[in-house]
PDB file of C-alpha atoms in Angstrom:
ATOM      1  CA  UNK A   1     126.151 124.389  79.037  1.00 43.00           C
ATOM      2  CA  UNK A   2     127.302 124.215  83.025  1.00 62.00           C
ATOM      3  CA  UNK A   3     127.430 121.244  84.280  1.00 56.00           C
ATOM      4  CA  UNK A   4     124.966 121.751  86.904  1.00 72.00           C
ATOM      5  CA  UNK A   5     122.121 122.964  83.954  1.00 76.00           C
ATOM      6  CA  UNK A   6     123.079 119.112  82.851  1.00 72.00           C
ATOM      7  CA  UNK A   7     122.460 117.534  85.473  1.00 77.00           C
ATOM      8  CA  UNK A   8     119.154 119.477  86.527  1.00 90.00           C
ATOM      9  CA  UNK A   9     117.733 118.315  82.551  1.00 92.00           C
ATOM     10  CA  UNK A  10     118.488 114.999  83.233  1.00 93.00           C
ATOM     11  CA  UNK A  11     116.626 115.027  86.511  1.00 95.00           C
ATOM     12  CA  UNK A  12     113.616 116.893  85.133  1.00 95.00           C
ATOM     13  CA  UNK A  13     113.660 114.362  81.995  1.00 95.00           C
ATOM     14  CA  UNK A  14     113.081 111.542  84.285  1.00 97.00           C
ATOM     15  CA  UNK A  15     110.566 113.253  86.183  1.00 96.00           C
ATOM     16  CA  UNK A  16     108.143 113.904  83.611  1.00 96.00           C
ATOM     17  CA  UNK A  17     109.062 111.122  81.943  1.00 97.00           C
ATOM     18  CA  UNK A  18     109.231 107.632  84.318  1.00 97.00           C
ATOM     19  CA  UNK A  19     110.757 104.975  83.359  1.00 97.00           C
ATOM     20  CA  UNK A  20     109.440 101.865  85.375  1.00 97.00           C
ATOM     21  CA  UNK A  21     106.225 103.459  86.762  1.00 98.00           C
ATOM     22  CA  UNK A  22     103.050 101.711  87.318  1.00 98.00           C
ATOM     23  CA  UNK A  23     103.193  98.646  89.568  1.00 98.00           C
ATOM     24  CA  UNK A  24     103.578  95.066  87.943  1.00 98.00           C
ATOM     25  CA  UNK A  25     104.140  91.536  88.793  1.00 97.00           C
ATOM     26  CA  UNK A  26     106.842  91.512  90.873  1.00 96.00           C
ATOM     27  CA  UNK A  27     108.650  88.887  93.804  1.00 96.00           C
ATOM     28  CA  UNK A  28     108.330  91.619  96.515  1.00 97.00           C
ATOM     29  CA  UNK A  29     106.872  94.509  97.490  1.00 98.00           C
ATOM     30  CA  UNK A  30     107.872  97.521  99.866  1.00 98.00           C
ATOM     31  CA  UNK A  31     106.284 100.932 100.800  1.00 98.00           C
ATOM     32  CA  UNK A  32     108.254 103.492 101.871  1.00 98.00           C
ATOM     33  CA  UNK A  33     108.114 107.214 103.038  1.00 97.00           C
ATOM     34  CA  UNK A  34     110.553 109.861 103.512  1.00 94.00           C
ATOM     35  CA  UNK A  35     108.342 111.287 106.941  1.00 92.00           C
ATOM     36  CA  UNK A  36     110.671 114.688 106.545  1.00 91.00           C
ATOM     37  CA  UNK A  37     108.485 115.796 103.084  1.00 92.00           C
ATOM     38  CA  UNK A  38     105.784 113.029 102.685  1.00 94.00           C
ATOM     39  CA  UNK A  39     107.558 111.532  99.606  1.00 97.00           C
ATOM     40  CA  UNK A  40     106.354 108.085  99.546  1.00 98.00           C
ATOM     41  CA  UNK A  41     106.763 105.115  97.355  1.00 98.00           C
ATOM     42  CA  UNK A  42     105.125 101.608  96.697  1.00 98.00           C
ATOM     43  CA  UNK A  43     108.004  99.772  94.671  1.00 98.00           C
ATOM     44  CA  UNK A  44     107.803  96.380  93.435  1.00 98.00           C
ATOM     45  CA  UNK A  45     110.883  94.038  92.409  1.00 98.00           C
ATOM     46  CA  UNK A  46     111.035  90.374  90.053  1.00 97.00           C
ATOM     47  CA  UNK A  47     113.822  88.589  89.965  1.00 96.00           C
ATOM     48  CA  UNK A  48     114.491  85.538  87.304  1.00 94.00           C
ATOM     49  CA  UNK A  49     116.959  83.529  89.616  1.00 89.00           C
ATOM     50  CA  UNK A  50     120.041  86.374  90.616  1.00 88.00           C
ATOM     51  CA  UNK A  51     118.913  88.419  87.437  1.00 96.00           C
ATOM     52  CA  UNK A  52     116.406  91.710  87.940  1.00 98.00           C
ATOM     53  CA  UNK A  53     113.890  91.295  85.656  1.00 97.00           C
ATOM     54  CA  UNK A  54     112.016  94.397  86.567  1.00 98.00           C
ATOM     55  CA  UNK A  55     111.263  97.008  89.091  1.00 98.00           C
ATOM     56  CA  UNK A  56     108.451  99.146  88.527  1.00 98.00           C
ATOM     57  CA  UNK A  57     107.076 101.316  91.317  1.00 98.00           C
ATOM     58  CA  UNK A  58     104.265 104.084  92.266  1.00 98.00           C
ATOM     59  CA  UNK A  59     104.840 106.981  94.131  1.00 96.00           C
ATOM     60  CA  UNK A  60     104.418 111.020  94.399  1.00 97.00           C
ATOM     61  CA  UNK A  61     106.418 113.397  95.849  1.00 96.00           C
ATOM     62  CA  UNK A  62     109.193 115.813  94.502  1.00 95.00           C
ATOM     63  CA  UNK A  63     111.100 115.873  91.166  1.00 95.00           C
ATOM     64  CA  UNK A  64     114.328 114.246  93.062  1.00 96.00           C
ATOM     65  CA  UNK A  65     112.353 111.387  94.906  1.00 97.00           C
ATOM     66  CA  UNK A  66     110.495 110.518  91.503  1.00 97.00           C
ATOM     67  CA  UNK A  67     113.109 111.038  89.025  1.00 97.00           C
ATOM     68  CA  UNK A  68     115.320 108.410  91.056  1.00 98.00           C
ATOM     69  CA  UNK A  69     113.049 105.636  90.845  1.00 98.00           C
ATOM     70  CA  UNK A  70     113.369 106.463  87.200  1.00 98.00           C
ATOM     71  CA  UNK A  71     116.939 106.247  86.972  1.00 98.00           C
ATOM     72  CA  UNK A  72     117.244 103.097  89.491  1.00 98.00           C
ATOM     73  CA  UNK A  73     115.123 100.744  87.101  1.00 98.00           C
ATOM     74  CA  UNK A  74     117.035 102.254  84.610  1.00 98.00           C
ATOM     75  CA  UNK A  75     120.361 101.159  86.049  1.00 98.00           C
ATOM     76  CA  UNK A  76     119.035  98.030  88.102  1.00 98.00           C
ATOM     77  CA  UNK A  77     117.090  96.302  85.307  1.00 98.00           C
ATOM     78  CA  UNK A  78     118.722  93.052  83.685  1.00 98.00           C
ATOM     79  CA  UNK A  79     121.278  93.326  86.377  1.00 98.00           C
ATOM     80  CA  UNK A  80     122.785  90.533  88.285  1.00 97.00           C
ATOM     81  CA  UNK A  81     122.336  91.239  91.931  1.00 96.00           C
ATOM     82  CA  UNK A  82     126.296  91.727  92.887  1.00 96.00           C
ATOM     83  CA  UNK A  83     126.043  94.519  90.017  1.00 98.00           C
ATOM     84  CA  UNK A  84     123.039  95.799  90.894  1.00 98.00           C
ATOM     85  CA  UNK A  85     124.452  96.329  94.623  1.00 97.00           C
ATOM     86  CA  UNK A  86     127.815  97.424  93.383  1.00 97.00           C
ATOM     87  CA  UNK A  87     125.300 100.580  92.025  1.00 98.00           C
ATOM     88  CA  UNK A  88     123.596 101.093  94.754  1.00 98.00           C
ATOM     89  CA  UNK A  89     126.912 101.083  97.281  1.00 97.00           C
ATOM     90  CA  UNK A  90     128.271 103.469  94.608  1.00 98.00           C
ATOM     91  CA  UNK A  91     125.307 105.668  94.528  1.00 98.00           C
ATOM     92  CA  UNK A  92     125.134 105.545  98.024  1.00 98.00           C
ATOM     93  CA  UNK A  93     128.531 106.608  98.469  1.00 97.00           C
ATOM     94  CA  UNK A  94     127.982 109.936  96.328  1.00 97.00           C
ATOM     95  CA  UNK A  95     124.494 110.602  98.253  1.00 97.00           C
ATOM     96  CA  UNK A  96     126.334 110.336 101.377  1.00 96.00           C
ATOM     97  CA  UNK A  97     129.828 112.681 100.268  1.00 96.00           C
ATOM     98  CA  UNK A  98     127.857 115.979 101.357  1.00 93.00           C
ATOM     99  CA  UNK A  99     129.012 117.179  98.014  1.00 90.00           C
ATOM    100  CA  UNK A 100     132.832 115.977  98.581  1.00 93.00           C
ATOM    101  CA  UNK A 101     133.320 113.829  95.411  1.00 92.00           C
ATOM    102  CA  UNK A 102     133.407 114.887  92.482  1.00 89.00           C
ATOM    103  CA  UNK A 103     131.895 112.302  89.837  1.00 91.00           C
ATOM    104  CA  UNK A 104     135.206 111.050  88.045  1.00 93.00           C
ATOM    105  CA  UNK A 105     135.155 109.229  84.499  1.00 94.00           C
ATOM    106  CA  UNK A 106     134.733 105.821  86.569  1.00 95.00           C
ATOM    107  CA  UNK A 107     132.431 106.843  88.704  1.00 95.00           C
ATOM    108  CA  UNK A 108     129.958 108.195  85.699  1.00 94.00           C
ATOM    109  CA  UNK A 109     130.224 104.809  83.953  1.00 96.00           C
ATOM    110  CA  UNK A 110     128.679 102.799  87.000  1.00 97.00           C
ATOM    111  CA  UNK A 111     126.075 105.533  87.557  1.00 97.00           C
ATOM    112  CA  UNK A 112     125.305 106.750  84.310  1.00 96.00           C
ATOM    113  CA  UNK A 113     122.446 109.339  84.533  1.00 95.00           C
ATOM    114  CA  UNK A 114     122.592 109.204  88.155  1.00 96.00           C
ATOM    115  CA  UNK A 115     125.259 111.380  88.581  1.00 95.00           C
ATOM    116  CA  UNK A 116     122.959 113.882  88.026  1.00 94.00           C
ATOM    117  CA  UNK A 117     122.005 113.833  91.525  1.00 96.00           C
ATOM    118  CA  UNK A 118     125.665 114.605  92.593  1.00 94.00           C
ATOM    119  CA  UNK A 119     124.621 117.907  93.860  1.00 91.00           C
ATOM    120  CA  UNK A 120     121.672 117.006  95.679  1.00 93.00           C
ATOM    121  CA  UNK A 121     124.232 115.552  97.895  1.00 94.00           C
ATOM    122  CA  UNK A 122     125.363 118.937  98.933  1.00 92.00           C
ATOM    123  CA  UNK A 123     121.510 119.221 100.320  1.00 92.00           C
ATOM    124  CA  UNK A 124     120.847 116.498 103.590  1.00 90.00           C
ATOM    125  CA  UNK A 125     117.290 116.951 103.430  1.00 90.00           C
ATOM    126  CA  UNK A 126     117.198 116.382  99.468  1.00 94.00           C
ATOM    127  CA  UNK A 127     119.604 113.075 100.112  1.00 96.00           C
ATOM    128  CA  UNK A 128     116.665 111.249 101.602  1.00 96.00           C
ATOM    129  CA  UNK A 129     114.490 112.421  98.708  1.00 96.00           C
ATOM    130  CA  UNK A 130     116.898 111.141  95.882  1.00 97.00           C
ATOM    131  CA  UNK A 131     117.525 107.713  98.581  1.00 98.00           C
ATOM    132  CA  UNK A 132     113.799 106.862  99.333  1.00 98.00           C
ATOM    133  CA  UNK A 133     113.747 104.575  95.838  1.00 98.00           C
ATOM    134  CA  UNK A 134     116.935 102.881  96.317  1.00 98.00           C
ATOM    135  CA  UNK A 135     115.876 101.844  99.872  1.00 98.00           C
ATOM    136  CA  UNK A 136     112.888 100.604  98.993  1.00 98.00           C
ATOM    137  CA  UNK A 137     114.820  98.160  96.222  1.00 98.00           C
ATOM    138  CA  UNK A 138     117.354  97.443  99.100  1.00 97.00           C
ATOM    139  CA  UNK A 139     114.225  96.385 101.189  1.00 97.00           C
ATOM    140  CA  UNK A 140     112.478  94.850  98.648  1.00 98.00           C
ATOM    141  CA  UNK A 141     115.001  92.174  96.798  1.00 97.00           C
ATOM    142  CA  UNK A 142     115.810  91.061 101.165  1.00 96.00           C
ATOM    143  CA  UNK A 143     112.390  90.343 101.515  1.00 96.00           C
ATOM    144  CA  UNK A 144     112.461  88.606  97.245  1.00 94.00           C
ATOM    145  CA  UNK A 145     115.646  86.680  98.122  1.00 90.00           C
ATOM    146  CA  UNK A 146     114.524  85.841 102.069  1.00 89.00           C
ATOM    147  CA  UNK A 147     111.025  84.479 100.290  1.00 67.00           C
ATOM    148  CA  UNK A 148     113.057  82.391  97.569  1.00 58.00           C
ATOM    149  CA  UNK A 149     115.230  81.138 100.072  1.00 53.00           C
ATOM    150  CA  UNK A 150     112.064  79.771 102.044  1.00 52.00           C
ATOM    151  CA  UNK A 151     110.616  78.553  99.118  1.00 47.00           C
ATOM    152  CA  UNK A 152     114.327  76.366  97.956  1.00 44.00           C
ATOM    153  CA  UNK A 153     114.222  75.163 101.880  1.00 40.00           C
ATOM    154  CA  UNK A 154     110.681  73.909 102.132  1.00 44.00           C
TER     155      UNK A 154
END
């Protein structure tokens, strides 16, 4: 099987079946849209002190967009935040590459099914599809963290 087949199966797995969907308690909550396609999503984030206890989000748009969230809380859950970020900055990175890197063994262990996306990088307009998720977490533990740091001042 070519790698690329791979990676397209794991994408369409998550897609039709979302892990994380449907919105539930959560510490903060963002909206986002990717105005290029319409791809939107409402994403929700609890935190149990540094710890992500759960994302869980609503959205529609393409397979890419949708099977990201899917991968994200699968990678961000039960995560302490510096982890959770050192995903995201790695994730990031490969988004970003314009198809330049070339997931390596270390690379696929901090990613895990999100390497899959590695050629959607090669695609600018897909990049803010597979992104739109991860944004909205980035958004959405500021405004979780800025709220508990309110709440630890007052």
């Amino acid at each position: 099987m070519k790698l690329d087949s791979m990676y397209q199966d794991v994408i369409l797995d998550h897609y039709k079946n979302p892990h994380g969907r449907g919105l539930r308690d959560g510490d903060a909550e963002v909206h986002h849209v990717n105005p290029t396609c319409g791809d939107e999503i409402t994403l929700r984030v609890k935190y149990d002190g540094t710890r992500i206890s759960d994302v869980s989000y609503e959205g529609q748009g393409c397979s890419i967009s949708q099977a990201s969230a899917s991968v994200l809380n699968d990678l961000l859950v039960g995560k302490d935040l510096a982890e959770a970020q050192k995903i995201q900055g790695t994730f990031l990175e490969l988004m970003q590459s314009k198809g330049r890197i070339e997931p390596d063994d270390a690379m696929e262990e901090i990613l895990e099914d999100a390497v899959a996306f590695a050629g959607v990088s090669k695609y600018p307009a897909r990049v803010k599809c597979a992104l739109l998720s991860w944004m909205a977490w980035k958004d959405a533990t500021a405004q979780a963290l800025g709220a508990d740091a309110e709440r630890t001042t007052a």
